[in-house]
């Protein structure tokens, strides 16, 4: 391979291969732009592989009973993702669906917030109240005569994030490269692609998009905020089958959000987020496990939790900085000349982010032009990141 002193000119260089960078890459290539994505670790290595894979349609965002701006923006996302999951959208994500629906579990009798919430204009058709234990339409973990709450089925699918990432990687392999260490443009805008034992290659983009999550901290004019979470994993014989849902009470963050995944050995893992993960950042792992056990025992008291194992890990959400550190309303796109810094804010919002970036590129008068990527044929490609529950450093107890 002779890459010494080689230069590759592209329309757009995308730095970061999480869901934001990958969806954008796919969109831009579809529109005829020559786009190259550069990843320094593994695809989804930041937040994406740690996400719960919920394609929110706004229900969680509308928990305060109001049709917030955030709820409106996200309302169309399940339909967009579903088209892709059915092989009819802009990227073929067939095989990446975990479940069609998740559940909203109101453990006490519906209060005023729920009345307002159900009256929300965004909600009709997006959720259905289920009949009950006797009708057998509850998720398996709730099929107990002792469950007293109200259960709604939400029109919000859950995806297998690793297969989503793999679908993008496979479809756009020639335009995704691995670099040794964080990629960054130098003063003249060129990005030097390095990898041990490979001759360096200069990428000269007309436009650069930082879609690097926390790695966007390299962009001084686009301040970010990081909101930590202390997530909990549960596995073992006691698990009462798959569960996907939010236990909600009076707050606007669910008390507990549960998704279910399969580990590398084919065993079920419950993945716990919600208020437990937000408040848990103040606790160490053992204390967080104690609180998680207490929460599960309170919400699902008929389950024998003694045969389950728990583990925890912390991860930070990376977003555009907001006043007071609140969650941004939607995706963020910040531009300085021909460099953009972007954050989707949610996995579900990646298609909307791609649309916003595409619109911005049109204002930059960037004419799509084809580029031959064969010079990169032998360059190393990033793997898909490992799920938290399959990582060696995770300690189960
Ligand atoms: C625990 C948790 C659960 C979540 N659950 C959900 C959910 O259920 N539904 C939902 O919609 N959203 C969810 N989210 C939010 C969602 O995961 C994120 O909004 C989304 O994944 C962010 O994607 P991203 O591509 O911007 O960043 P990331 O996924 O962080 O990807 C950034 C990538 O850039 C790479 N990188 C960084 N710096 C550089 C550099 N200089 N050069 C090259 N590469 C670089 C990193 O290695 C990484 O692969 C969750 C988030 C967390 C933390």
GROMACS .gro file of C-alpha atoms and ligand atoms in nm:
model
  450
    1UNK     CA    1   0.000   0.000   0.000
    2UNK     CA    2   0.143   0.340  -0.091
    3UNK     CA    3  -0.026   0.614   0.105
    4UNK     CA    4   0.278   0.827   0.186
    5UNK     CA    5   0.198   1.194   0.146
    6UNK     CA    6  -0.142   1.102   0.004
    7UNK     CA    7  -0.424   1.349   0.017
    8UNK     CA    8  -0.793   1.264   0.006
    9UNK     CA    9  -1.031   1.553  -0.069
   10UNK     CA   10  -1.387   1.503   0.053
   11UNK     CA   11  -1.695   1.721   0.085
   12UNK     CA   12  -1.751   1.638   0.451
   13UNK     CA   13  -1.536   1.479   0.721
   14UNK     CA   14  -1.740   1.350   1.015
   15UNK     CA   15  -1.551   1.304   1.341
   16UNK     CA   16  -1.713   1.041   1.565
   17UNK     CA   17  -1.898   0.718   1.487
   18UNK     CA   18  -2.187   0.713   1.733
   19UNK     CA   19  -2.546   0.723   1.612
   20UNK     CA   20  -2.517   1.093   1.520
   21UNK     CA   21  -2.214   1.054   1.294
   22UNK     CA   22  -2.338   0.734   1.135
   23UNK     CA   23  -2.687   0.859   1.055
   24UNK     CA   24  -2.539   1.178   0.913
   25UNK     CA   25  -2.288   0.983   0.703
   26UNK     CA   26  -2.568   0.774   0.558
   27UNK     CA   27  -2.785   1.078   0.484
   28UNK     CA   28  -2.504   1.277   0.317
   29UNK     CA   29  -2.386   0.987   0.103
   30UNK     CA   30  -2.744   0.930  -0.010
   31UNK     CA   31  -2.755   1.293  -0.122
   32UNK     CA   32  -2.436   1.246  -0.326
   33UNK     CA   33  -2.186   1.411  -0.093
   34UNK     CA   34  -1.846   1.247  -0.054
   35UNK     CA   35  -1.844   1.202   0.324
   36UNK     CA   36  -1.587   1.019   0.535
   37UNK     CA   37  -1.641   0.921   0.899
   38UNK     CA   38  -1.341   0.897   1.131
   39UNK     CA   39  -1.371   0.704   1.459
   40UNK     CA   40  -1.094   0.674   1.719
   41UNK     CA   41  -1.223   0.380   1.928
   42UNK     CA   42  -1.523   0.172   1.823
   43UNK     CA   43  -1.859   0.258   1.669
   44UNK     CA   44  -2.093   0.380   1.942
   45UNK     CA   45  -1.813   0.366   2.202
   46UNK     CA   46  -1.938   0.674   2.387
   47UNK     CA   47  -2.305   0.693   2.479
   48UNK     CA   48  -2.473   0.507   2.194
   49UNK     CA   49  -2.379   0.152   2.299
   50UNK     CA   50  -2.489   0.239   2.656
   51UNK     CA   51  -2.827   0.370   2.552
   52UNK     CA   52  -3.142   0.176   2.634
   53UNK     CA   53  -3.241   0.179   2.267
   54UNK     CA   54  -3.580   0.339   2.329
   55UNK     CA   55  -3.715   0.526   2.027
   56UNK     CA   56  -3.907   0.784   2.225
   57UNK     CA   57  -4.214   0.937   2.069
   58UNK     CA   58  -4.253   1.203   2.335
   59UNK     CA   59  -4.446   1.017   2.601
   60UNK     CA   60  -4.162   1.035   2.854
   61UNK     CA   61  -4.108   1.400   2.767
   62UNK     CA   62  -4.476   1.473   2.821
   63UNK     CA   63  -4.488   1.328   3.171
   64UNK     CA   64  -4.558   1.670   3.316
   65UNK     CA   65  -4.883   1.674   3.119
   66UNK     CA   66  -4.777   1.947   2.876
   67UNK     CA   67  -4.703   1.919   2.505
   68UNK     CA   68  -4.351   2.053   2.549
   69UNK     CA   69  -4.129   2.161   2.261
   70UNK     CA   70  -3.920   1.849   2.323
   71UNK     CA   71  -4.227   1.625   2.298
   72UNK     CA   72  -4.333   1.784   1.968
   73UNK     CA   73  -3.988   1.745   1.811
   74UNK     CA   74  -3.957   1.382   1.902
   75UNK     CA   75  -4.314   1.280   1.820
   76UNK     CA   76  -4.236   1.180   1.461
   77UNK     CA   77  -3.929   0.972   1.542
   78UNK     CA   78  -4.092   0.629   1.600
   79UNK     CA   79  -4.251   0.640   1.251
   80UNK     CA   80  -3.919   0.732   1.087
   81UNK     CA   81  -3.732   0.455   1.269
   82UNK     CA   82  -4.013   0.204   1.200
   83UNK     CA   83  -3.982   0.264   0.827
   84UNK     CA   84  -3.611   0.186   0.855
   85UNK     CA   85  -3.679  -0.117   1.076
   86UNK     CA   86  -3.920  -0.244   0.806
   87UNK     CA   87  -3.657  -0.192   0.535
   88UNK     CA   88  -3.851   0.097   0.379
   89UNK     CA   89  -3.662   0.397   0.517
   90UNK     CA   90  -3.337   0.574   0.437
   91UNK     CA   91  -3.126   0.300   0.598
   92UNK     CA   92  -3.220  -0.066   0.610
   93UNK     CA   93  -3.243  -0.160   0.978
   94UNK     CA   94  -3.428  -0.488   0.935
   95UNK     CA   95  -3.322  -0.725   1.213
   96UNK     CA   96  -3.250  -0.443   1.461
   97UNK     CA   97  -3.590  -0.433   1.632
   98UNK     CA   98  -3.595  -0.564   1.989
   99UNK     CA   99  -3.963  -0.500   2.060
  100UNK     CA  100  -4.247  -0.308   1.896
  101UNK     CA  101  -4.380  -0.148   2.214
  102UNK     CA  102  -4.287  -0.054   2.562
  103UNK     CA  103  -4.511   0.007   2.861
  104UNK     CA  104  -4.596   0.290   3.094
  105UNK     CA  105  -4.664   0.148   3.438
  106UNK     CA  106  -4.853   0.370   3.680
  107UNK     CA  107  -4.815   0.195   4.011
  108UNK     CA  108  -5.084   0.391   4.193
  109UNK     CA  109  -5.422   0.514   4.080
  110UNK     CA  110  -5.377   0.772   3.804
  111UNK     CA  111  -5.337   1.120   3.947
  112UNK     CA  112  -5.402   1.457   3.797
  113UNK     CA  113  -5.074   1.455   3.604
  114UNK     CA  114  -5.184   1.144   3.419
  115UNK     CA  115  -5.518   1.300   3.329
  116UNK     CA  116  -5.338   1.599   3.180
  117UNK     CA  117  -5.089   1.373   3.014
  118UNK     CA  118  -5.360   1.166   2.848
  119UNK     CA  119  -5.532   1.482   2.729
  120UNK     CA  120  -5.209   1.587   2.559
  121UNK     CA  121  -5.265   1.646   2.188
  122UNK     CA  122  -4.960   1.439   2.099
  123UNK     CA  123  -5.076   1.131   2.278
  124UNK     CA  124  -5.393   0.997   2.111
  125UNK     CA  125  -5.308   0.680   1.924
  126UNK     CA  126  -4.966   0.667   2.088
  127UNK     CA  127  -5.072   0.477   2.395
  128UNK     CA  128  -5.340   0.225   2.482
  129UNK     CA  129  -5.461   0.128   2.826
  130UNK     CA  130  -5.443  -0.248   2.872
  131UNK     CA  131  -5.723  -0.452   3.020
  132UNK     CA  132  -5.537  -0.622   3.298
  133UNK     CA  133  -5.388  -0.932   3.446
  134UNK     CA  134  -5.691  -1.146   3.360
  135UNK     CA  135  -5.682  -1.046   2.993
  136UNK     CA  136  -5.321  -1.163   2.990
  137UNK     CA  137  -5.209  -0.863   2.789
  138UNK     CA  138  -4.959  -0.743   3.050
  139UNK     CA  139  -4.583  -0.793   3.013
  140UNK     CA  140  -4.476  -1.125   3.173
  141UNK     CA  141  -4.326  -0.965   3.486
  142UNK     CA  142  -4.664  -0.810   3.574
  143UNK     CA  143  -4.887  -1.113   3.514
  144UNK     CA  144  -4.957  -1.139   3.883
  145UNK     CA  145  -5.292  -1.098   4.049
  146UNK     CA  146  -5.119  -0.880   4.305
  147UNK     CA  147  -5.021  -0.607   4.058
  148UNK     CA  148  -5.246  -0.311   4.134
  149UNK     CA  149  -5.133  -0.046   3.888
  150UNK     CA  150  -5.246   0.071   3.546
  151UNK     CA  151  -5.057  -0.035   3.236
  152UNK     CA  152  -5.042   0.150   2.904
  153UNK     CA  153  -4.881   0.017   2.589
  154UNK     CA  154  -4.678   0.288   2.417
  155UNK     CA  155  -4.616   0.328   2.047
  156UNK     CA  156  -4.240   0.341   2.104
  157UNK     CA  157  -4.016   0.064   1.967
  158UNK     CA  158  -3.688  -0.044   2.123
  159UNK     CA  159  -3.391  -0.126   1.903
  160UNK     CA  160  -3.091  -0.349   1.944
  161UNK     CA  161  -2.832  -0.074   1.933
  162UNK     CA  162  -2.537  -0.296   1.834
  163UNK     CA  163  -2.723  -0.424   1.528
  164UNK     CA  164  -2.819  -0.068   1.434
  165UNK     CA  165  -2.451   0.030   1.448
  166UNK     CA  166  -2.353  -0.284   1.254
  167UNK     CA  167  -2.609  -0.205   0.982
  168UNK     CA  168  -2.453   0.140   0.924
  169UNK     CA  169  -2.101  -0.007   0.936
  170UNK     CA  170  -2.183  -0.270   0.677
  171UNK     CA  171  -2.368  -0.037   0.442
  172UNK     CA  172  -2.102   0.238   0.453
  173UNK     CA  173  -1.785   0.038   0.518
  174UNK     CA  174  -1.578   0.215   0.252
  175UNK     CA  175  -1.649   0.555   0.409
  176UNK     CA  176  -1.572   0.467   0.775
  177UNK     CA  177  -1.215   0.459   0.903
  178UNK     CA  178  -1.039   0.401   1.234
  179UNK     CA  179  -0.775   0.644   1.351
  180UNK     CA  180  -0.519   0.607   1.627
  181UNK     CA  181  -0.622   0.870   1.881
  182UNK     CA  182  -0.871   1.155   1.857
  183UNK     CA  183  -0.902   1.307   1.510
  184UNK     CA  184  -0.892   1.687   1.483
  185UNK     CA  185  -0.841   1.934   1.200
  186UNK     CA  186  -0.516   2.129   1.201
  187UNK     CA  187  -0.497   2.504   1.136
  188UNK     CA  188  -0.544   2.462   0.760
  189UNK     CA  189  -0.846   2.234   0.811
  190UNK     CA  190  -0.669   1.910   0.710
  191UNK     CA  191  -0.716   1.602   0.929
  192UNK     CA  192  -0.421   1.367   0.951
  193UNK     CA  193  -0.529   1.006   0.952
  194UNK     CA  194  -0.283   0.794   1.149
  195UNK     CA  195  -0.261   0.428   1.241
  196UNK     CA  196   0.044   0.224   1.352
  197UNK     CA  197   0.229   0.073   1.056
  198UNK     CA  198   0.019   0.267   0.804
  199UNK     CA  199   0.158   0.568   0.616
  200UNK     CA  200  -0.017   0.889   0.715
  201UNK     CA  201  -0.297   1.021   0.500
  202UNK     CA  202  -0.419   1.383   0.489
  203UNK     CA  203  -0.796   1.427   0.465
  204UNK     CA  204  -0.891   1.765   0.317
  205UNK     CA  205  -1.260   1.826   0.376
  206UNK     CA  206  -1.463   2.121   0.248
  207UNK     CA  207  -1.658   2.098   0.572
  208UNK     CA  208  -1.597   1.918   0.904
  209UNK     CA  209  -1.869   1.794   1.138
  210UNK     CA  210  -1.778   1.707   1.497
  211UNK     CA  211  -2.029   1.437   1.598
  212UNK     CA  212  -1.804   1.308   1.872
  213UNK     CA  213  -2.030   1.330   2.180
  214UNK     CA  214  -1.799   1.415   2.472
  215UNK     CA  215  -1.517   1.440   2.216
  216UNK     CA  216  -1.677   1.765   2.094
  217UNK     CA  217  -1.500   1.925   2.391
  218UNK     CA  218  -1.217   1.978   2.140
  219UNK     CA  219  -1.434   2.249   1.981
  220UNK     CA  220  -1.389   2.559   2.201
  221UNK     CA  221  -1.676   2.762   2.047
  222UNK     CA  222  -1.935   2.489   2.107
  223UNK     CA  223  -1.954   2.438   2.485
  224UNK     CA  224  -2.094   2.108   2.604
  225UNK     CA  225  -2.249   1.978   2.922
  226UNK     CA  226  -2.221   1.627   3.059
  227UNK     CA  227  -2.500   1.483   3.269
  228UNK     CA  228  -2.394   1.163   3.449
  229UNK     CA  229  -2.599   0.848   3.503
  230UNK     CA  230  -2.534   0.551   3.735
  231UNK     CA  231  -2.692   0.263   3.543
  232UNK     CA  232  -2.771  -0.078   3.692
  233UNK     CA  233  -2.756  -0.426   3.534
  234UNK     CA  234  -2.943  -0.731   3.665
  235UNK     CA  235  -2.905  -1.090   3.548
  236UNK     CA  236  -2.970  -1.440   3.676
  237UNK     CA  237  -3.231  -1.708   3.723
  238UNK     CA  238  -3.477  -1.491   3.913
  239UNK     CA  239  -3.554  -1.252   3.625
  240UNK     CA  240  -3.924  -1.276   3.540
  241UNK     CA  241  -3.880  -1.261   3.159
  242UNK     CA  242  -3.826  -0.963   2.933
  243UNK     CA  243  -3.950  -0.624   3.050
  244UNK     CA  244  -3.958  -0.290   2.869
  245UNK     CA  245  -4.119  -0.003   3.049
  246UNK     CA  246  -4.124   0.308   3.261
  247UNK     CA  247  -4.259   0.294   3.616
  248UNK     CA  248  -4.404   0.641   3.660
  249UNK     CA  249  -4.529   0.833   3.960
  250UNK     CA  250  -4.570   1.204   4.009
  251UNK     CA  251  -4.233   1.329   3.880
  252UNK     CA  252  -4.142   1.405   3.521
  253UNK     CA  253  -3.861   1.148   3.523
  254UNK     CA  254  -3.978   0.785   3.548
  255UNK     CA  255  -3.899   0.628   3.884
  256UNK     CA  256  -3.745   0.334   3.699
  257UNK     CA  257  -3.696   0.257   3.330
  258UNK     CA  258  -3.631  -0.107   3.247
  259UNK     CA  259  -3.516  -0.255   2.917
  260UNK     CA  260  -3.408  -0.613   2.855
  261UNK     CA  261  -3.117  -0.735   2.646
  262UNK     CA  262  -2.935  -1.058   2.569
  263UNK     CA  263  -2.574  -1.096   2.680
  264UNK     CA  264  -2.304  -1.269   2.475
  265UNK     CA  265  -2.404  -1.604   2.634
  266UNK     CA  266  -2.767  -1.562   2.537
  267UNK     CA  267  -2.886  -1.481   2.891
  268UNK     CA  268  -3.130  -1.202   2.971
  269UNK     CA  269  -3.004  -0.882   3.132
  270UNK     CA  270  -3.231  -0.615   3.275
  271UNK     CA  271  -3.093  -0.266   3.223
  272UNK     CA  272  -3.220  -0.009   3.474
  273UNK     CA  273  -3.228   0.367   3.422
  274UNK     CA  274  -3.467   0.653   3.502
  275UNK     CA  275  -3.462   0.840   3.833
  276UNK     CA  276  -3.265   0.553   3.991
  277UNK     CA  277  -2.974   0.627   3.753
  278UNK     CA  278  -3.001   1.006   3.788
  279UNK     CA  279  -3.011   1.014   4.169
  280UNK     CA  280  -2.760   0.727   4.183
  281UNK     CA  281  -2.467   0.941   4.069
  282UNK     CA  282  -2.420   1.038   4.433
  283UNK     CA  283  -2.393   0.672   4.540
  284UNK     CA  284  -2.106   0.424   4.510
  285UNK     CA  285  -2.171   0.095   4.330
  286UNK     CA  286  -2.264  -0.111   4.638
  287UNK     CA  287  -2.503   0.155   4.764
  288UNK     CA  288  -2.658   0.189   4.416
  289UNK     CA  289  -2.711  -0.189   4.408
  290UNK     CA  290  -2.880  -0.176   4.750
  291UNK     CA  291  -3.113   0.099   4.629
  292UNK     CA  292  -3.185  -0.087   4.302
  293UNK     CA  293  -3.272  -0.404   4.492
  294UNK     CA  294  -3.503  -0.202   4.718
  295UNK     CA  295  -3.674  -0.039   4.418
  296UNK     CA  296  -3.730  -0.371   4.240
  297UNK     CA  297  -3.858  -0.533   4.561
  298UNK     CA  298  -4.101  -0.242   4.607
  299UNK     CA  299  -4.226  -0.235   4.246
  300UNK     CA  300  -4.227  -0.610   4.174
  301UNK     CA  301  -4.263  -0.765   4.523
  302UNK     CA  302  -4.377  -1.106   4.395
  303UNK     CA  303  -4.040  -1.170   4.225
  304UNK     CA  304  -3.770  -1.362   4.410
  305UNK     CA  305  -3.464  -1.141   4.363
  306UNK     CA  306  -3.229  -1.358   4.570
  307UNK     CA  307  -3.102  -1.549   4.266
  308UNK     CA  308  -3.013  -1.236   4.069
  309UNK     CA  309  -2.676  -1.067   4.030
  310UNK     CA  310  -2.630  -0.692   4.003
  311UNK     CA  311  -2.363  -0.464   3.856
  312UNK     CA  312  -2.341  -0.090   3.794
  313UNK     CA  313  -2.144   0.152   3.581
  314UNK     CA  314  -2.145   0.525   3.522
  315UNK     CA  315  -2.171   0.703   3.189
  316UNK     CA  316  -2.223   1.067   3.097
  317UNK     CA  317  -2.471   1.211   2.850
  318UNK     CA  318  -2.293   1.470   2.634
  319UNK     CA  319  -2.504   1.755   2.501
  320UNK     CA  320  -2.483   2.117   2.397
  321UNK     CA  321  -2.457   2.332   2.712
  322UNK     CA  322  -2.789   2.476   2.837
  323UNK     CA  323  -2.870   2.740   3.095
  324UNK     CA  324  -2.900   2.563   3.428
  325UNK     CA  325  -2.772   2.238   3.278
  326UNK     CA  326  -3.119   2.128   3.168
  327UNK     CA  327  -3.180   1.876   2.889
  328UNK     CA  328  -3.177   2.042   2.543
  329UNK     CA  329  -3.517   2.051   2.368
  330UNK     CA  330  -3.391   1.869   2.058
  331UNK     CA  331  -3.076   1.812   1.853
  332UNK     CA  332  -2.808   2.084   1.860
  333UNK     CA  333  -2.615   2.210   1.557
  334UNK     CA  334  -2.357   2.484   1.611
  335UNK     CA  335  -2.150   2.625   1.326
  336UNK     CA  336  -1.834   2.828   1.298
  337UNK     CA  337  -1.748   2.884   0.930
  338UNK     CA  338  -1.722   2.544   0.769
  339UNK     CA  339  -1.696   2.348   1.094
  340UNK     CA  340  -2.002   2.217   1.275
  341UNK     CA  341  -2.042   2.066   1.622
  342UNK     CA  342  -2.354   1.852   1.665
  343UNK     CA  343  -2.529   1.650   1.935
  344UNK     CA  344  -2.852   1.451   1.880
  345UNK     CA  345  -2.950   1.478   2.252
  346UNK     CA  346  -3.128   1.143   2.210
  347UNK     CA  347  -3.056   0.835   2.002
  348UNK     CA  348  -3.412   0.864   1.871
  349UNK     CA  349  -3.340   1.213   1.734
  350UNK     CA  350  -3.049   1.113   1.506
  351UNK     CA  351  -3.264   1.134   1.187
  352UNK     CA  352  -3.378   1.487   1.280
  353UNK     CA  353  -3.020   1.590   1.346
  354UNK     CA  354  -2.912   1.459   1.004
  355UNK     CA  355  -3.192   1.663   0.844
  356UNK     CA  356  -3.083   1.980   1.024
  357UNK     CA  357  -2.718   1.936   0.923
  358UNK     CA  358  -2.815   1.865   0.562
  359UNK     CA  359  -3.016   2.190   0.555
  360UNK     CA  360  -2.722   2.382   0.697
  361UNK     CA  361  -2.482   2.239   0.440
  362UNK     CA  362  -2.712   2.365   0.165
  363UNK     CA  363  -2.666   2.719   0.298
  364UNK     CA  364  -2.287   2.672   0.271
  365UNK     CA  365  -2.313   2.623  -0.103
  366UNK     CA  366  -2.140   2.288  -0.084
  367UNK     CA  367  -2.187   2.107  -0.414
  368UNK     CA  368  -2.188   1.727  -0.375
  369UNK     CA  369  -1.913   1.561  -0.575
  370UNK     CA  370  -1.815   1.194  -0.600
  371UNK     CA  371  -1.478   1.081  -0.467
  372UNK     CA  372  -1.300   0.753  -0.521
  373UNK     CA  373  -1.236   0.600  -0.176
  374UNK     CA  374  -1.022   0.311  -0.307
  375UNK     CA  375  -0.715   0.470  -0.148
  376UNK     CA  376  -0.871   0.362   0.184
  377UNK     CA  377  -0.935   0.002   0.082
  378UNK     CA  378  -0.677  -0.141   0.321
  379UNK     CA  379  -0.722   0.110   0.601
  380UNK     CA  380  -0.840  -0.039   0.938
  381UNK     CA  381  -1.209  -0.013   1.017
  382UNK     CA  382  -1.358   0.036   1.365
  383UNK     CA  383  -1.548  -0.252   1.525
  384UNK     CA  384  -1.886  -0.205   1.689
  385UNK     CA  385  -1.845  -0.120   2.060
  386UNK     CA  386  -1.915  -0.383   2.330
  387UNK     CA  387  -2.235  -0.364   2.534
  388UNK     CA  388  -2.176  -0.270   2.900
  389UNK     CA  389  -2.307  -0.609   3.021
  390UNK     CA  390  -2.048  -0.794   2.809
  391UNK     CA  391  -1.749  -0.590   2.924
  392UNK     CA  392  -1.478  -0.767   3.121
  393UNK     CA  393  -1.441  -0.482   3.370
  394UNK     CA  394  -1.802  -0.509   3.487
  395UNK     CA  395  -1.813  -0.660   3.838
  396UNK     CA  396  -2.126  -0.864   3.925
  397UNK     CA  397  -2.231  -0.924   4.283
  398LIG     C1  398  -2.723   0.542   2.979
  398LIG     C2  399  -2.787   0.612   2.862
  398LIG     C3  400  -2.909   0.566   2.815
  398LIG     C4  401  -2.968   0.632   2.705
  398LIG     N1  402  -3.086   0.580   2.658
  398LIG     C5  403  -3.142   0.638   2.549
  398LIG     C6  404  -3.261   0.583   2.494
  398LIG     O1  405  -3.311   0.481   2.539
  398LIG     N2  406  -3.316   0.646   2.387
  398LIG     C7  407  -3.261   0.759   2.333
  398LIG     O2  408  -3.318   0.812   2.238
  398LIG     N3  409  -3.146   0.813   2.382
  398LIG     C8  410  -3.085   0.754   2.487
  398LIG     N4  411  -2.969   0.804   2.538
  398LIG     C9  412  -2.904   0.918   2.469
  398LIG    C10  413  -2.826   0.867   2.349
  398LIG     O3  414  -2.754   0.751   2.381
  398LIG    C11  415  -2.729   0.975   2.298
  398LIG     O4  416  -2.798   1.095   2.277
  398LIG    C12  417  -2.664   0.935   2.166
  398LIG     O5  418  -2.620   0.801   2.168
  398LIG    C13  419  -2.546   1.027   2.138
  398LIG     O6  420  -2.486   0.984   2.019
  398LIG     P1  421  -2.356   1.056   1.961
  398LIG     O7  422  -2.328   0.991   1.830
  398LIG     O8  423  -2.373   1.203   1.965
  398LIG     O9  424  -2.240   1.029   2.067
  398LIG     P2  425  -2.163   0.898   2.113
  398LIG    O10  426  -2.248   0.778   2.110
  398LIG    O11  427  -2.100   0.935   2.242
  398LIG    O12  428  -2.052   0.877   2.000
  398LIG    C14  429  -1.939   0.959   1.987
  398LIG    C15  430  -1.831   0.880   1.913
  398LIG    O13  431  -1.726   0.970   1.879
  398LIG    C16  432  -1.602   0.903   1.903
  398LIG     N5  433  -1.503   1.010   1.921
  398LIG    C17  434  -1.496   1.099   2.022
  398LIG     N6  435  -1.397   1.188   2.000
  398LIG    C18  436  -1.342   1.154   1.881
  398LIG    C19  437  -1.236   1.209   1.801
  398LIG     N7  438  -1.172   1.321   1.836
  398LIG     N8  439  -1.202   1.146   1.685
  398LIG    C20  440  -1.269   1.037   1.643
  398LIG     N9  441  -1.372   0.982   1.714
  398LIG    C21  442  -1.407   1.040   1.830
  398LIG    C22  443  -1.629   0.817   2.025
  398LIG    O14  444  -1.535   0.712   2.033
  398LIG    C23  445  -1.771   0.769   1.997
  398LIG    O15  446  -1.773   0.649   1.921
  398LIG    C24  447  -2.906   0.743   2.644
  398LIG    C25  448  -2.783   0.788   2.693
  398LIG    C26  449  -2.722   0.723   2.800
  398LIG    C27  450  -2.589   0.770   2.847
   0.00000   0.00000   0.00000
